XYZ file of C-alpha atoms in Angstrom:
696
model
C 168.179 120.972 103.737
C 167.169 121.105 100.082
C 166.522 124.748 99.283
C 165.672 124.423 95.584
C 162.967 122.608 93.652
C 163.129 121.493 90.055
C 160.948 123.711 87.896
C 159.396 122.633 84.627
C 158.161 124.742 81.766
C 155.473 127.175 82.883
C 156.151 126.646 86.589
C 157.239 128.962 89.373
C 158.297 128.659 93.003
C 155.689 128.999 95.725
C 156.999 129.648 99.230
C 154.618 128.869 102.069
C 154.815 128.327 105.808
C 153.151 125.728 108.004
C 153.238 125.417 111.772
C 154.220 122.232 113.605
C 154.620 121.236 117.255
C 157.482 119.477 119.018
C 156.930 117.585 122.271
C 160.307 115.989 123.001
C 163.958 116.097 122.092
C 167.206 114.209 122.590
C 170.347 115.774 124.026
C 173.078 114.537 121.674
C 175.813 115.153 124.280
C 174.367 113.470 127.372
C 171.802 111.206 125.691
C 169.033 112.582 127.912
C 165.492 112.563 126.594
C 164.019 116.029 127.008
C 160.318 116.327 127.703
C 158.066 119.087 126.446
C 158.657 121.338 129.478
C 162.432 120.937 129.484
C 162.638 121.453 125.727
C 160.493 124.574 125.943
C 162.687 125.865 128.758
C 165.880 125.561 126.730
C 164.284 127.212 123.714
C 163.045 129.961 126.048
C 166.626 130.625 127.219
C 167.767 130.888 123.596
C 164.868 133.222 122.799
C 165.717 135.469 125.768
C 169.343 135.795 124.643
C 168.333 136.639 121.074
C 165.664 139.087 122.259
C 168.060 140.999 124.508
C 170.712 141.397 121.779
C 168.100 142.380 119.182
C 166.509 144.988 121.468
C 169.924 146.477 122.179
C 170.659 146.943 118.467
C 167.263 148.408 117.571
C 167.287 150.718 120.612
C 170.706 152.115 119.719
C 169.820 152.677 116.032
C 166.236 153.912 116.459
C 166.744 157.347 114.885
C 166.088 158.805 111.470
C 169.730 159.141 110.238
C 170.489 155.472 110.946
C 167.216 154.311 109.380
C 167.976 156.372 106.284
C 171.516 154.962 106.090
C 170.258 151.390 106.213
C 167.471 152.082 103.698
C 169.738 153.749 101.123
C 171.637 150.471 100.608
C 175.149 152.017 100.840
C 177.634 152.142 103.656
C 179.805 155.124 104.599
C 182.361 154.292 101.896
C 179.727 153.948 99.188
C 179.801 150.170 98.914
C 176.540 148.380 98.323
C 175.013 146.658 101.326
C 174.139 142.959 100.977
C 170.557 141.734 101.061
C 171.102 139.753 104.265
C 170.280 142.043 107.174
C 172.943 140.643 109.515
C 175.680 141.195 106.930
C 174.475 144.766 106.299
C 174.577 145.575 110.024
C 178.116 144.244 110.344
C 179.293 146.298 107.346
C 177.851 149.391 109.020
C 179.493 148.506 112.353
C 176.196 147.829 114.120
C 176.998 144.309 115.271
C 175.277 142.868 118.334
C 177.272 142.630 121.557
C 177.159 140.007 124.286
C 177.054 140.823 127.966
C 180.282 140.371 129.838
C 180.680 136.908 131.302
C 178.357 135.159 128.822
C 179.324 132.946 125.921
C 177.081 133.142 122.848
C 178.062 131.498 119.528
C 178.550 133.761 116.553
C 175.654 132.084 114.725
C 173.286 133.101 117.514
C 174.509 136.669 117.159
C 173.717 136.399 113.457
C 170.136 135.492 114.286
C 169.773 138.510 116.593
C 171.308 140.855 114.008
C 169.068 139.471 111.256
C 165.937 140.077 113.296
C 167.099 143.581 114.254
C 167.977 144.442 110.645
C 164.595 143.290 109.388
C 162.812 145.404 111.990
C 164.854 148.508 111.123
C 164.394 148.057 107.372
C 160.632 147.658 107.687
C 160.432 150.886 109.715
C 161.660 153.069 106.867
C 158.393 152.852 104.911
C 156.459 153.886 108.017
C 158.913 156.743 108.469
C 158.182 158.071 104.985
C 154.417 157.837 105.511
C 154.689 159.649 108.860
C 156.853 162.399 107.362
C 154.345 162.910 104.541
C 151.436 163.205 106.977
C 153.371 165.663 109.155
C 154.489 167.741 106.155
C 150.908 168.129 104.913
C 149.257 168.499 108.325
C 146.274 170.891 107.988
C 146.665 174.195 109.780
C 144.142 176.880 110.606
C 141.305 177.433 113.056
C 138.829 175.241 111.144
C 141.310 172.623 109.911
C 140.424 169.024 110.677
C 143.089 166.417 109.816
C 140.446 163.656 109.724
C 138.375 165.584 107.161
C 140.844 166.632 104.518
C 139.741 168.420 101.389
C 140.374 167.097 97.896
C 143.393 169.374 97.497
C 144.856 168.269 100.828
C 144.453 164.619 99.833
C 146.264 165.252 96.553
C 149.103 166.997 98.396
C 149.364 164.115 100.888
C 149.532 161.467 98.175
C 152.103 163.506 96.272
C 154.319 163.607 99.376
C 154.054 159.831 99.943
C 156.257 157.386 98.047
C 153.995 155.739 95.470
C 151.134 157.731 96.926
C 148.499 156.444 94.529
C 149.123 152.887 95.704
C 148.849 153.674 99.431
C 145.444 152.870 100.879
C 143.540 155.749 102.409
C 142.922 153.648 105.508
C 146.692 153.571 106.140
C 146.916 157.345 105.922
C 143.907 157.809 108.204
C 145.336 155.389 110.770
C 148.641 157.272 110.814
C 146.705 160.538 111.130
C 144.830 159.215 114.174
C 148.114 158.159 115.764
C 149.622 161.604 115.283
C 146.433 163.295 116.533
C 146.538 161.196 119.722
C 150.179 162.236 120.273
C 149.205 165.867 119.743
C 146.374 165.585 122.277
C 148.675 164.065 124.894
C 151.772 166.261 124.454
C 150.301 169.411 122.933
C 152.607 169.306 119.899
C 153.300 167.264 116.798
C 155.975 164.537 116.912
C 159.298 165.032 115.164
C 158.982 161.723 113.325
C 158.311 158.044 113.626
C 161.106 157.444 116.123
C 159.382 159.769 118.597
C 155.912 158.533 117.738
C 156.698 154.839 118.279
C 159.028 152.957 120.575
C 161.880 150.854 119.244
C 160.691 147.406 118.125
C 161.843 144.206 119.762
C 162.745 140.811 118.407
C 159.266 139.335 118.393
C 160.029 136.588 120.949
C 161.210 134.202 118.251
C 164.381 132.682 116.815
C 164.792 132.911 113.028
C 167.107 130.011 112.211
C 167.163 130.998 108.528
C 169.920 133.508 109.349
C 172.257 130.771 110.618
C 174.086 127.983 108.835
C 174.611 124.275 109.494
C 176.838 124.929 112.472
C 173.801 126.065 114.468
C 170.857 124.159 112.971
C 170.133 121.516 110.325
C 166.796 120.243 109.056
C 166.210 117.016 107.128
C 163.377 114.620 106.478
C 163.250 111.505 108.585
C 164.763 108.530 106.773
C 162.197 105.972 107.900
C 159.177 108.176 107.075
C 160.179 111.223 104.972
C 156.603 112.094 104.043
C 155.381 112.710 107.594
C 158.369 113.400 109.866
C 161.409 115.672 109.901
C 164.425 115.982 112.211
C 165.798 119.303 113.434
C 169.233 119.463 115.066
C 169.889 122.749 116.872
C 172.335 123.953 119.522
C 170.552 125.089 122.694
C 171.898 126.423 126.019
C 171.654 124.193 129.079
C 171.387 127.167 131.435
C 169.894 130.671 131.154
C 173.377 132.295 131.384
C 175.815 130.105 129.401
C 179.380 130.770 130.461
C 181.451 128.468 128.279
C 181.227 126.574 125.022
C 180.272 123.445 126.931
C 177.007 125.052 128.020
C 175.680 124.667 124.461
C 174.473 121.163 123.538
C 173.108 119.862 120.250
C 169.488 118.747 120.617
C 167.780 116.453 118.108
C 164.076 117.262 117.704
C 161.856 114.896 115.734
C 158.492 116.390 114.839
C 155.605 115.601 112.559
C 155.249 117.650 109.389
C 151.885 119.304 108.708
C 149.801 117.501 106.062
C 149.873 120.608 103.857
C 153.583 120.082 103.094
C 153.944 117.705 100.114
C 156.702 115.155 99.781
C 158.276 117.008 96.850
C 158.592 120.277 98.805
C 161.992 121.668 99.706
C 162.235 122.393 103.448
C 163.925 125.469 104.876
C 165.222 126.339 108.330
C 162.254 126.920 110.663
C 161.502 129.703 113.118
C 161.261 128.705 116.771
C 158.746 130.267 119.136
C 156.922 129.381 122.332
C 153.155 129.248 122.492
C 151.305 128.184 125.596
C 154.458 126.693 127.103
C 155.051 124.429 124.080
C 157.550 124.629 121.246
C 156.162 125.646 117.866
C 158.090 125.477 114.588
C 157.136 127.597 111.582
C 158.442 125.443 108.735
C 158.938 127.262 105.443
C 158.834 125.158 102.281
C 158.995 125.684 98.534
C 156.914 123.860 95.923
C 156.554 124.088 92.149
C 153.216 125.497 90.983
C 151.847 126.744 87.630
C 152.764 130.315 86.803
C 150.022 132.897 87.233
C 149.381 135.368 84.448
C 148.952 139.103 84.771
C 146.637 139.400 81.765
C 145.371 137.324 78.858
C 142.463 135.852 80.809
C 139.381 134.609 78.959
C 137.353 133.132 81.816
C 137.128 134.543 85.309
C 135.146 134.364 88.515
C 134.279 137.487 90.482
C 132.995 137.918 94.019
C 131.390 140.764 95.918
C 131.598 141.173 99.680
C 128.364 141.469 101.592
C 127.120 141.794 105.144
C 124.681 138.948 105.709
C 125.801 136.981 102.637
C 129.557 137.232 102.957
C 130.381 136.355 99.326
C 128.288 136.504 96.154
C 129.897 135.663 92.844
C 129.698 133.976 89.477
C 131.516 133.133 86.249
C 132.225 135.481 83.342
C 133.749 134.868 79.915
C 135.504 137.261 77.546
C 134.475 136.557 73.933
C 134.833 138.470 70.693
C 137.444 139.698 68.281
C 138.612 143.303 67.987
C 135.908 144.495 70.420
C 135.513 141.702 72.966
C 132.461 141.549 75.165
C 131.871 139.950 78.544
C 129.306 137.159 78.761
C 127.819 135.478 81.796
C 125.028 133.051 82.501
C 123.942 135.146 85.482
C 123.862 132.182 87.884
C 125.218 133.401 91.230
C 126.876 131.389 93.973
C 126.615 132.331 97.642
C 128.635 131.868 100.809
C 126.491 132.494 103.904
C 128.232 131.914 107.258
C 125.251 133.221 109.235
C 125.836 131.198 112.370
C 129.576 131.907 112.364
C 129.014 135.654 112.035
C 126.487 135.547 114.864
C 128.984 133.761 117.086
C 131.702 136.267 116.182
C 129.349 139.105 117.104
C 128.571 137.559 120.484
C 132.260 137.105 121.198
C 132.864 140.741 120.231
C 130.191 141.945 122.662
C 131.631 139.748 125.408
C 135.148 141.065 124.760
C 133.909 144.669 124.929
C 132.166 144.006 128.246
C 135.265 142.373 129.711
C 137.425 145.218 128.449
C 135.182 147.789 130.110
C 135.332 145.929 133.422
C 139.131 145.669 133.202
C 139.434 149.400 132.503
C 137.158 150.233 135.441
C 139.055 148.066 137.929
C 142.383 149.354 136.631
C 141.260 152.945 137.200
C 140.265 152.058 140.769
C 143.651 150.446 141.375
C 145.530 153.411 139.910
C 143.495 155.794 142.074
C 144.444 153.979 145.258
C 148.081 153.827 144.192
C 148.124 157.578 143.442
C 146.678 158.264 146.911
C 149.436 156.264 148.571
C 147.197 153.329 149.483
C 147.802 149.683 148.829
C 145.692 148.099 146.088
C 142.743 146.112 147.317
C 143.642 142.377 147.171
C 140.122 141.429 146.103
C 140.178 143.997 143.308
C 143.595 142.787 142.152
C 142.347 139.193 142.066
C 139.270 140.193 140.058
C 141.465 142.156 137.675
C 143.718 139.162 137.057
C 140.742 136.875 136.381
C 139.137 139.348 133.989
C 142.367 139.859 132.069
C 142.782 136.114 131.666
C 139.217 135.766 130.448
C 139.624 138.699 128.059
C 142.740 137.124 126.567
C 140.926 133.809 126.163
C 137.993 135.439 124.371
C 140.374 137.355 122.109
C 142.063 134.091 121.101
C 138.682 132.566 120.321
C 137.820 135.527 118.096
C 141.150 135.264 116.293
C 140.752 131.540 115.730
C 137.174 131.941 114.483
C 138.163 134.690 112.029
C 141.000 132.512 110.751
C 138.639 129.605 110.133
C 136.149 131.870 108.398
C 138.832 133.297 106.096
C 140.100 129.823 105.199
C 136.592 128.566 104.440
C 135.801 131.587 102.247
C 139.069 131.212 100.337
C 138.434 127.494 99.792
C 134.951 128.338 98.494
C 136.224 130.857 95.931
C 139.134 128.738 94.719
C 136.874 125.695 94.400
C 134.427 127.557 92.194
C 137.274 128.983 90.101
C 138.615 125.491 89.486
C 135.167 124.157 88.652
C 134.592 126.951 86.127
C 138.109 126.451 84.687
C 138.841 130.117 85.343
C 142.362 131.499 85.360
C 141.702 134.555 87.534
C 139.638 135.605 90.560
C 138.528 139.236 90.719
C 137.832 140.823 94.106
C 136.929 144.383 95.003
C 139.351 146.649 96.817
C 137.769 147.600 100.145
C 140.879 148.756 101.971
C 139.596 152.329 102.025
C 136.127 151.459 103.305
C 135.406 152.904 106.727
C 132.279 152.265 108.779
C 130.917 155.719 109.466
C 127.364 157.042 109.587
C 125.717 153.603 109.358
C 124.584 153.230 112.941
C 126.377 151.723 115.901
C 125.552 148.085 115.136
C 126.220 148.244 111.406
C 129.431 150.234 111.836
C 130.760 147.618 114.237
C 129.854 144.735 111.935
C 131.562 146.399 108.965
C 134.687 147.082 111.004
C 134.857 143.496 112.309
C 134.965 141.852 108.875
C 137.972 139.797 107.815
C 138.375 140.968 104.220
C 142.155 141.261 104.427
C 142.564 137.719 105.742
C 140.230 136.398 103.047
C 142.359 137.962 100.296
C 145.578 136.595 101.815
C 144.240 133.048 102.108
C 142.727 133.212 98.622
C 146.072 134.231 97.122
C 147.790 131.413 98.984
C 145.332 128.708 97.914
C 144.880 129.965 94.338
C 148.630 130.022 93.673
C 148.680 126.246 94.051
C 146.581 125.877 90.892
C 148.041 128.774 88.901
C 144.988 131.011 89.435
C 145.705 134.724 89.717
C 143.940 136.957 92.250
C 143.406 140.533 91.050
C 142.065 143.410 93.154
C 139.655 145.698 91.279
C 138.562 149.222 92.320
C 135.209 149.016 94.034
C 133.913 152.482 93.192
C 130.685 152.305 91.185
C 130.331 148.513 91.096
C 126.991 148.612 92.943
C 125.830 151.854 91.373
C 125.471 150.982 87.697
C 123.399 148.355 85.923
C 125.558 145.502 84.571
C 123.505 145.125 81.370
C 123.074 148.774 80.282
C 125.323 150.810 82.671
C 122.422 152.954 83.854
C 122.286 154.238 87.435
C 120.423 151.671 89.533
C 117.635 152.391 91.984
C 118.073 150.630 95.286
C 115.093 149.486 97.293
C 114.504 147.484 100.428
C 112.854 144.592 98.545
C 111.650 143.850 94.994
C 108.005 144.269 96.017
C 108.527 147.481 97.968
C 108.996 151.016 96.684
C 110.629 152.385 99.828
C 114.303 153.304 99.397
C 116.811 150.762 100.703
C 120.069 149.112 99.814
C 119.330 145.392 99.334
C 117.541 145.258 95.965
C 118.650 146.991 92.750
C 116.431 147.723 89.750
C 117.231 149.476 86.475
C 115.032 152.512 85.674
C 115.513 151.968 81.923
C 112.316 150.391 80.637
C 114.140 148.828 77.703
C 116.472 147.006 80.099
C 114.303 146.241 83.119
C 117.112 144.520 85.031
C 116.181 143.702 88.633
C 118.303 141.660 91.015
C 119.969 141.590 94.388
C 122.484 144.345 94.945
C 125.376 141.905 95.373
C 124.366 139.932 92.261
C 124.621 143.070 90.151
C 127.891 144.063 91.836
C 129.854 140.876 91.088
C 129.009 141.181 87.389
C 130.392 144.708 87.306
C 133.501 143.619 89.225
C 134.223 140.764 86.823
C 133.507 142.856 83.724
C 135.753 145.653 84.968
C 138.570 143.190 85.649
C 138.373 141.493 82.237
C 138.064 144.764 80.326
C 140.937 146.443 82.230
C 143.253 143.444 82.577
C 145.919 145.102 80.421
C 146.345 147.715 83.202
C 147.039 145.111 85.895
C 150.229 145.760 87.876
C 151.979 143.841 90.633
C 152.044 145.473 94.051
C 155.550 144.732 95.335
C 154.671 145.358 98.971
C 151.940 142.713 99.121
C 152.658 140.589 96.041
C 149.083 141.043 94.767
C 147.919 141.935 91.272
C 146.068 145.264 91.404
C 144.091 147.371 88.924
C 144.532 150.855 90.327
C 142.800 153.008 87.735
C 139.893 152.432 85.383
C 138.841 154.165 82.171
C 135.097 154.840 81.767
C 135.322 154.361 78.008
C 136.440 150.740 78.521
C 133.375 149.785 80.576
C 130.953 147.806 78.445
C 127.664 146.100 79.378
C 127.579 142.429 80.279
C 125.664 140.093 78.000
C 123.653 137.290 79.537
C 123.922 133.975 77.677
C 123.229 130.364 78.532
C 126.730 128.862 78.519
C 129.342 131.350 77.251
C 132.551 130.014 75.792
C 135.857 131.882 75.686
C 137.213 133.205 72.425
C 139.906 131.162 70.666
C 142.848 132.297 68.603
C 140.930 131.768 65.330
C 138.041 133.918 66.526
C 134.950 133.727 68.693
C 133.437 130.306 68.989
C 130.008 129.959 67.422
C 127.140 129.024 69.652
C 125.879 125.506 69.056
C 122.357 124.813 67.922
C 121.648 122.932 71.145
C 122.422 126.061 73.158
C 120.134 128.213 70.988
C 117.164 125.902 70.534
C 115.141 125.815 73.747
C 112.308 123.606 72.573
C 113.655 120.687 74.642
C 112.514 118.186 71.994
C 115.786 116.250 72.026
C 117.414 114.054 74.637
C 118.025 115.526 78.078
C 120.001 114.492 81.125
C 117.128 112.558 82.702
C 115.718 111.279 79.379
C 118.454 110.051 76.986
C 115.872 108.871 74.427
C 113.562 111.547 72.955
C 109.849 110.946 73.230
C 106.716 112.587 71.944
C 106.251 115.967 73.606
C 103.199 118.127 73.846
C 102.910 120.550 70.974
C 103.687 123.863 72.599
C 104.793 127.066 70.855
C 108.542 127.580 71.292
C 110.009 130.903 72.443
C 110.461 133.482 69.674
C 113.884 133.604 68.086
C 114.551 129.847 68.092
C 114.693 127.733 64.906
C 111.499 125.915 65.912
C 109.623 129.181 66.392
C 110.659 130.493 62.970
C 109.288 127.388 61.241
C 106.099 127.159 63.290
C 102.830 128.865 62.595
C 102.694 132.425 63.721
C 101.199 132.707 67.144
C 101.932 133.655 70.712
C 105.363 132.027 71.159
C 107.049 131.396 74.446
C 104.040 130.264 76.481
C 104.112 127.018 78.423
C 101.171 125.023 79.770
C 100.295 125.885 83.320
C 101.632 123.397 85.845
C 100.169 122.277 89.098
C 98.230 124.599 91.283
C 100.465 126.146 93.934
C 100.071 124.321 97.215
C 99.795 126.211 100.465
C 102.514 125.436 103.014
C 101.720 122.708 105.498
C 103.179 124.728 108.344
C 103.279 128.403 109.092
C 106.630 130.048 108.570
C 108.182 131.882 111.468
C 108.351 135.607 110.869
C 111.405 137.440 112.082
C 111.701 141.109 112.792
C 113.981 143.119 110.524
C 117.047 144.206 112.467
C 120.684 144.797 111.749
C 121.962 142.619 114.565
C 123.312 139.302 113.232
C 121.589 137.204 115.885
C 118.245 138.001 114.252
C 119.299 137.255 110.663
C 117.037 134.804 108.888
C 118.797 131.664 107.689
C 117.750 129.209 104.988
C 115.388 126.399 105.927
C 118.157 123.828 105.523
C 120.068 125.390 108.432
C 119.209 122.877 111.159
C 122.161 122.605 113.534
C 122.508 119.500 115.635
C 123.426 119.623 119.279
C 123.736 122.974 121.004
C 122.186 125.767 118.985
C 124.914 127.813 117.211
C 127.649 125.983 119.065
C 127.968 122.484 117.655
C 130.576 123.115 114.974
C 131.829 125.467 112.291
C 130.441 123.892 109.115
C 126.995 123.321 110.607
C 126.406 127.085 110.480
C 127.910 127.913 107.073
C 125.808 127.579 103.906
C 127.474 127.711 100.509
C 126.525 126.907 96.948
C 127.850 123.415 96.060
C 130.935 123.419 93.857
C 130.097 121.650 90.564
C 131.686 121.732 87.166
C 130.010 123.825 84.476
C 127.808 121.926 82.030
C 129.285 121.704 78.537
C 127.273 120.725 75.435
C 127.235 116.950 75.216
C 128.602 116.454 78.734
C 126.973 115.683 82.047
C 127.539 117.854 85.144
C 129.945 116.416 87.633
C 130.874 117.476 91.112
C 134.423 118.649 91.596
C 135.051 116.628 94.731
C 133.191 113.401 93.912
C 134.082 110.441 91.751
C 131.974 109.146 88.897
C 129.399 106.403 89.344
C 131.671 103.947 87.529
C 134.456 104.576 90.026
C 132.087 104.503 92.984
C 129.131 102.228 92.130
C 125.998 102.383 94.233
C 125.298 99.446 96.554
C 122.709 96.917 95.320
C 119.165 97.408 96.481
C 117.704 95.133 99.074
C 114.996 92.771 97.804
């Protein structure tokens, strides 16, 4: 296994994981070909042995003194503990033990100790958060832990380690957990170890903790780009007694297409899924290094409800006092059909869950009365639980696909705009309360966290940084003059709403969609506060945690902004200023005689022309009435009544014929530069792909 990759100048390592499947293996001792069921059975025996040893270690050390000892990084003699979890446990004398009569290789014990050490180390941060919540628990007759005052919030964050970086949603979730314990037992828990049970091993085998004596991984010699060979020692019986009960098994599997040929492969993690063997293959590739600051061009996106993502491109230009420019052209990502399907699956899962809870209460009532459970009720309960699990998997898979598609959309537009950073708003603290039952549920069911994770993963491949910006005030202020916006239901309605934003300043007069105004404020805030960007060590994400009001400046709308260079801001070309359209255009390379029409004021042609009403154009054709009557839809919050664009015409079953048939997004095209023609990012030029000759 090659664990290192050669890095060039300006490159960094990118570690990723891809899942693969294995359907057969070869017993190197007996020469027997193992099918999928037999191979999964042997891996299941290995997983059971590792799980039992791991659970024994975590159960014995699940107390605060042992967690503190492991987290401090020193043993009883004061020596520093190694970074490997299995080595740290052995230095502390917490090694895993094997049941009497069984033979387990030492490398398998290493795997169990590594998994137990990782679980115990990760619990220390939760222990500190729980202790902070318990230490600042509100007391008094009118105290409500879910409605803390400003002073109580400050005290809670001061008691937490790095309290300003902890999301409020994490603190509220821990508060709910403690409140539920208090309701059940009538008292507060002593700590995390009483609040939660000891963790297990996760039903997996982390081969990264072992060496070549247990497992080796190499690319296949005949086809190294697509196949790899894993050699691992597996038991031939569930209770191995001797060394001969462990045989080396050769597993040849196909690598996922996302793993390049130049990637360095690492030892995989084995797990069973649906009775089949799955391998989580970790690999390292060389990618361009992302920058924390120094960005001149960026793309920013705002989360929405019906339109999931709304964004655009911004450019930082200027000298000592740089300003943010944008052309104001938004891009949209509207997965209307996918969101409607996710909502229907959510409703179905809630109905199945209610039926399961009802039947379970009936069964528990008969058991408490000393009666046998009804066989028909037990059969119904088993069927409903199976169906509920199936629907839950469908929801998980659909959310994963939606997050991947949204991340691909944002990264594609960042590459097309030649941006070096993507700015997103921080919505970890957003809670759906007071918005109505339907809207609260839709806000709580969004996949914002998965979208950020997939965006970071895909953007790192191209050296694009992903920075999280505070969301407070991004939809409140006007992007062009920083005045407080007035929100209405629609541009032609005066009733208060939330969809449309208009500036009350008559000198500004900005009016646009709420999300369109928000992404400009998000991008401007990120570019103007990029020197305060820090790296969150827990998540590996660049974060802007605090903003200064004096750094917020209005956004200037220009045609095609260019970033500032080292010599100074780049001057705007005459072609970008003159809007008379008298020269050659994309569809007319040769200029021709145009109608004499006054040019807009402020252009060179208008200054040389005779004084008159500039900026007016001849009236075009008379507006034609539609040939068919449009279907009017009632305004509701439920996603199954959301209006979709006219181009949304799914084929086959309505809202069930595929993922991309129900997702509408702005096409990804490269930005037009002066003297250049627009070109799609994912299409070749006409010279590389000539059009077929016409039929005569």
